[in-house]
mmCIF file of C-alpha atoms in Angstrom:
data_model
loop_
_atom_site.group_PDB
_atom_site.id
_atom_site.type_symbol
_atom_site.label_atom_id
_atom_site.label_comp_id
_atom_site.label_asym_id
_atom_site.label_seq_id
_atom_site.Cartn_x
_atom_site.Cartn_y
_atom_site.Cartn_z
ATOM 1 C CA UNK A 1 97.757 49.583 94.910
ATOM 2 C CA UNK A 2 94.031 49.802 93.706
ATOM 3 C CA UNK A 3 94.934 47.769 90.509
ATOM 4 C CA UNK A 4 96.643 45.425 92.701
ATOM 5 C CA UNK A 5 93.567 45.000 94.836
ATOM 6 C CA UNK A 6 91.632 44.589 91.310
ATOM 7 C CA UNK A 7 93.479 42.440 89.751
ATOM 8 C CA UNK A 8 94.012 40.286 92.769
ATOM 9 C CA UNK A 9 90.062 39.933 93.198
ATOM 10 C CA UNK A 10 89.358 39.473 89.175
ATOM 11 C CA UNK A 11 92.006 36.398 88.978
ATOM 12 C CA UNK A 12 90.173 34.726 91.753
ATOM 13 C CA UNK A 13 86.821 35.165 90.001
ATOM 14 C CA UNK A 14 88.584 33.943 86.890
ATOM 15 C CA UNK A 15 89.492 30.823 88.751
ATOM 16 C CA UNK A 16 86.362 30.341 90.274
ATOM 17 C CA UNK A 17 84.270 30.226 87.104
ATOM 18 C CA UNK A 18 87.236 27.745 85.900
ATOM 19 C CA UNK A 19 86.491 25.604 88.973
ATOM 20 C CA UNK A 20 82.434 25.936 87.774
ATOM 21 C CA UNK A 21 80.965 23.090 86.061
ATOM 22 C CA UNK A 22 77.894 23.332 84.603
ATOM 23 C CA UNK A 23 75.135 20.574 85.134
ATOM 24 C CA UNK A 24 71.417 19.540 84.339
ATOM 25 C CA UNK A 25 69.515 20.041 87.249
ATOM 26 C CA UNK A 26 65.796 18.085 86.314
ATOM 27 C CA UNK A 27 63.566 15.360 87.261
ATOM 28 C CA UNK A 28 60.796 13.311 85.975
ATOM 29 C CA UNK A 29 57.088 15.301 86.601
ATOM 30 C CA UNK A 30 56.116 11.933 88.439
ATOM 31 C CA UNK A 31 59.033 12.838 91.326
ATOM 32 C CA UNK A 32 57.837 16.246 91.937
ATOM 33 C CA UNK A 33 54.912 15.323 94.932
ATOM 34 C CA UNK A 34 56.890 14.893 98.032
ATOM 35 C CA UNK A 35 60.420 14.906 96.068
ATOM 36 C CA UNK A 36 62.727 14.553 99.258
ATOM 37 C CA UNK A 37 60.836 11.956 101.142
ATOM 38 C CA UNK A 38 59.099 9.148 98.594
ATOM 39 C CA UNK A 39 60.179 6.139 98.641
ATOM 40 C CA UNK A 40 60.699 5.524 94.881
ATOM 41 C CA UNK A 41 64.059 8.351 94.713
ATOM 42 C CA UNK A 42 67.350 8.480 94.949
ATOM 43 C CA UNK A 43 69.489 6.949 98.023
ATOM 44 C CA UNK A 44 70.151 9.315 100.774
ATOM 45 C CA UNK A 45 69.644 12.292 102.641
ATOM 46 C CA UNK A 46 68.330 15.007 100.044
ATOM 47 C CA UNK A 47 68.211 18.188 100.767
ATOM 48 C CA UNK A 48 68.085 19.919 97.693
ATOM 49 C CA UNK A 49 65.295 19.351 94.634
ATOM 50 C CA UNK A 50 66.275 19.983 91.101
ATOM 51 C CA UNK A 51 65.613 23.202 89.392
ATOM 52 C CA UNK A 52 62.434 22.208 86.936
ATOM 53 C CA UNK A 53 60.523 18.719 86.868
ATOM 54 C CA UNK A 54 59.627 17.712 83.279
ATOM 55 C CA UNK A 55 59.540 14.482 81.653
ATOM 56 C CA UNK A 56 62.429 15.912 79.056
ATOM 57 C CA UNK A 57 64.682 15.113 81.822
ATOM 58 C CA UNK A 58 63.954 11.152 81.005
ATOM 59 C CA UNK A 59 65.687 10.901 77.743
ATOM 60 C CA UNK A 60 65.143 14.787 75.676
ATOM 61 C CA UNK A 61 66.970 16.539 78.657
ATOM 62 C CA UNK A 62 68.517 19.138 75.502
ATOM 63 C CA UNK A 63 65.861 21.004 75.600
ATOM 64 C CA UNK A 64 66.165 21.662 78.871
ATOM 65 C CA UNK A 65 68.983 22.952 78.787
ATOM 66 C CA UNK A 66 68.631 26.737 79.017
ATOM 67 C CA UNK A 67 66.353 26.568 81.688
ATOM 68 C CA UNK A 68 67.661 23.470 83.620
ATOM 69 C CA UNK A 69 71.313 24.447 83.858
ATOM 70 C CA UNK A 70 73.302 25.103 87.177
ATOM 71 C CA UNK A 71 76.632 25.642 88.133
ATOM 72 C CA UNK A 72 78.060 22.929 90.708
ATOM 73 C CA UNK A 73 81.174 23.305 92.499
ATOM 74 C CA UNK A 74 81.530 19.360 92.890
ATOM 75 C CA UNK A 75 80.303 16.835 90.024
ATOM 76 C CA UNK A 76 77.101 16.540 88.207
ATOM 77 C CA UNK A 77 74.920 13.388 89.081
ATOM 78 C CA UNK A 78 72.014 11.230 87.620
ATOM 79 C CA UNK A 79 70.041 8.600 89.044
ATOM 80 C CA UNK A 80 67.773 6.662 86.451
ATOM 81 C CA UNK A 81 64.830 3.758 87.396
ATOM 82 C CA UNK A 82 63.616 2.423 84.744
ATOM 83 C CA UNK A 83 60.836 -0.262 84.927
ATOM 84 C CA UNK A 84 60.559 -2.290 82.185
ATOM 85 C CA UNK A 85 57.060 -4.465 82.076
ATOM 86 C CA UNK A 86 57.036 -6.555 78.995
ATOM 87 C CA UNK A 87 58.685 -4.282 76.573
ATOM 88 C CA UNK A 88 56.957 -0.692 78.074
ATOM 89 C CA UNK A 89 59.430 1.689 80.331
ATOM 90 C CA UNK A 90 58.763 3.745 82.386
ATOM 91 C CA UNK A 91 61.282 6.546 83.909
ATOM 92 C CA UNK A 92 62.136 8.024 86.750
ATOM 93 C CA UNK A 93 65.176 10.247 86.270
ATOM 94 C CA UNK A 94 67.197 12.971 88.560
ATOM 95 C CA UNK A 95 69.867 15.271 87.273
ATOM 96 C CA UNK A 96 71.492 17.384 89.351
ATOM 97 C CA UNK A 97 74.647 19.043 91.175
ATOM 98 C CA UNK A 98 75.722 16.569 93.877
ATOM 99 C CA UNK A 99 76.332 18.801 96.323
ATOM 100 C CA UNK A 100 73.056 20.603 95.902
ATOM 101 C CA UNK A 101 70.986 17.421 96.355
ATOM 102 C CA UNK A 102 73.053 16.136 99.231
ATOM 103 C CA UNK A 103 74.450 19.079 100.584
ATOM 104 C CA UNK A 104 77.635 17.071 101.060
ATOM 105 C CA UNK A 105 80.621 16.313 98.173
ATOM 106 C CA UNK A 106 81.159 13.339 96.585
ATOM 107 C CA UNK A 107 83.908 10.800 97.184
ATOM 108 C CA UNK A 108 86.686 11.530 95.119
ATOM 109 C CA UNK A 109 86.557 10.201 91.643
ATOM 110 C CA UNK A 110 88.011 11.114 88.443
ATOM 111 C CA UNK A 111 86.362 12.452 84.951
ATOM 112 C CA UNK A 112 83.387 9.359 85.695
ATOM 113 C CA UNK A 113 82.176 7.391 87.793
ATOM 114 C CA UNK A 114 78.948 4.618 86.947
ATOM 115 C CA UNK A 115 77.138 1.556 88.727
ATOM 116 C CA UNK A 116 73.942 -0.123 87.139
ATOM 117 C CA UNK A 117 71.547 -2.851 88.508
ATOM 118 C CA UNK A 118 68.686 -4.402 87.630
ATOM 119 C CA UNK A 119 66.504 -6.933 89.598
ATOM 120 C CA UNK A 120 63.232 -8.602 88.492
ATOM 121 C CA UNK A 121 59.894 -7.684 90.440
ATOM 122 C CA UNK A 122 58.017 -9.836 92.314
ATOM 123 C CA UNK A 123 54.366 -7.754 91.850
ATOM 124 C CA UNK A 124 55.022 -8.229 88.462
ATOM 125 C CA UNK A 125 56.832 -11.285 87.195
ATOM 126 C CA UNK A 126 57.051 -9.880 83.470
ATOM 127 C CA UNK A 127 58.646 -6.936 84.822
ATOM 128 C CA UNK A 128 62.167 -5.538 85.723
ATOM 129 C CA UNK A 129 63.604 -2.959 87.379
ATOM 130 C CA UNK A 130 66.583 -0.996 85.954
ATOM 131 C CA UNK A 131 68.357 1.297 88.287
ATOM 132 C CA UNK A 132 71.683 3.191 87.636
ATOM 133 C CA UNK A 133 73.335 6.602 89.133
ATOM 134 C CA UNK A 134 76.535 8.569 87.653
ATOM 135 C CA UNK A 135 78.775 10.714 89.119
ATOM 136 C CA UNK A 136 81.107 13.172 86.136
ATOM 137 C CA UNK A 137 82.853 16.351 86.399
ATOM 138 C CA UNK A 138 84.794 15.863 83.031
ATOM 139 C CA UNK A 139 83.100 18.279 81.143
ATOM 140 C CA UNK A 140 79.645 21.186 81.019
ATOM 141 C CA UNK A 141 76.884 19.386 81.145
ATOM 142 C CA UNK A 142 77.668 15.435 81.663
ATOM 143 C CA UNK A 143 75.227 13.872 83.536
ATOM 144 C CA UNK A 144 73.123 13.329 80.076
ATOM 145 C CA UNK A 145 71.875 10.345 78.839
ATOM 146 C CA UNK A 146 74.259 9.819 75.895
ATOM 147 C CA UNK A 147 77.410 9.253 78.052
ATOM 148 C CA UNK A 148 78.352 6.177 76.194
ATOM 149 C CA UNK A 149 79.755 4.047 78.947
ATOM 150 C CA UNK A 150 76.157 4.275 80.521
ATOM 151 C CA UNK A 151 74.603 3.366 77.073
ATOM 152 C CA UNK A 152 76.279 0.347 76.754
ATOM 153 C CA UNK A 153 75.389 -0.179 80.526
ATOM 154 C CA UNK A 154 72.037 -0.309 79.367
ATOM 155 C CA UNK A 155 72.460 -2.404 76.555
ATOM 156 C CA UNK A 156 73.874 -5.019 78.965
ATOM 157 C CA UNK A 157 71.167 -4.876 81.020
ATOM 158 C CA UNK A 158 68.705 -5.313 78.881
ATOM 159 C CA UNK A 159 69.996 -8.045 77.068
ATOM 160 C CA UNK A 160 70.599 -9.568 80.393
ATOM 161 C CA UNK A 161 66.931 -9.493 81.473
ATOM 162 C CA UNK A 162 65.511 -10.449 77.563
ATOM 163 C CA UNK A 163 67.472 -13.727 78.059
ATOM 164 C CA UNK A 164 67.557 -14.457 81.317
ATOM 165 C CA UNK A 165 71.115 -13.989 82.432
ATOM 166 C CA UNK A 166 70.593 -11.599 85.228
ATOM 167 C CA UNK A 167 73.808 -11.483 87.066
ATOM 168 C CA UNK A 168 72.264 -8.600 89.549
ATOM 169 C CA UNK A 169 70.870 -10.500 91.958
#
């Protein structure tokens, strides 16, 4: 009966840790003053900050990985602005378990899910603005920079705003 019991409550934490994805949970060093109610942040209601602000988490976010790593019961998530002012970025980046941002789940999607824009800036009429979030729960650790479909993303954007073809409003 007592192995029973055991072996009852060790497949369940077995299946938990299967259900367990691990994410980056970071932000830029310039997001850390008043994280949950600047203007310049993600969209929504946040409710959670990430784990460690450091500017690895813009494009070096491996070495954060011992020390920026969570486990997320929903999907990983990163939100990127990048201002681009005639050739010099600038980052803002978020990485983080959706749930423990926004205290809410996601809607459903499958292994990935990506949407970019980018929009010219009035203040500064050499200068764009390059904004895309990411939703994955594919595999440990997804909500890096390197996903490809968001590095092509990029690409397009880019080359959108070098020559004028700006499609994003």
């Amino acid at each position: 009966m007592i192995f029973q019991a055991f072996s009852v409550a060790f497949f369940c934490f077995l299946l938990q840790i299967a259900e367990s994805l691990k994410c980056y949970s970071c932000a830029s060093e310039n997001l850390q003053e008043n994280f949950q109610t600047r203007q310049r942040r993600p969209p929504g209601n946040l409710v959670g900050i990430p784990k460690v602000f450091d500017n690895n988490c813009d494009l070096d976010f491996w070495i954060l990985r011992s020390k920026a790593g969570v486990d997320c019961s929903t999907a990983c998530y990163k939100w990127q602005q990048i201002v681009n002012n005639s050739g010099v970025y600038s980052y803002m980046t978020v990485r983080a378990c959706y749930d423990s941002l926004f205290g809410t789940s996601p809607s459903p999607i499958d292994e990935a899910s990506c949407k970019s824009n980018a929009k010219n800036l009035d203040c500064l009429p050499e200068a764009n603005l390059i904004e895309s979030s990411c939703l994955c729960r594919g595999s440990d650790f997804c909500n890096n920079s390197l996903q490809i479909f968001n590095f092509y993303n990029f690409l397009l954007l880019i080359f959108a705003q070098t020559f004028g073809l700006c499609f994003f409003g």
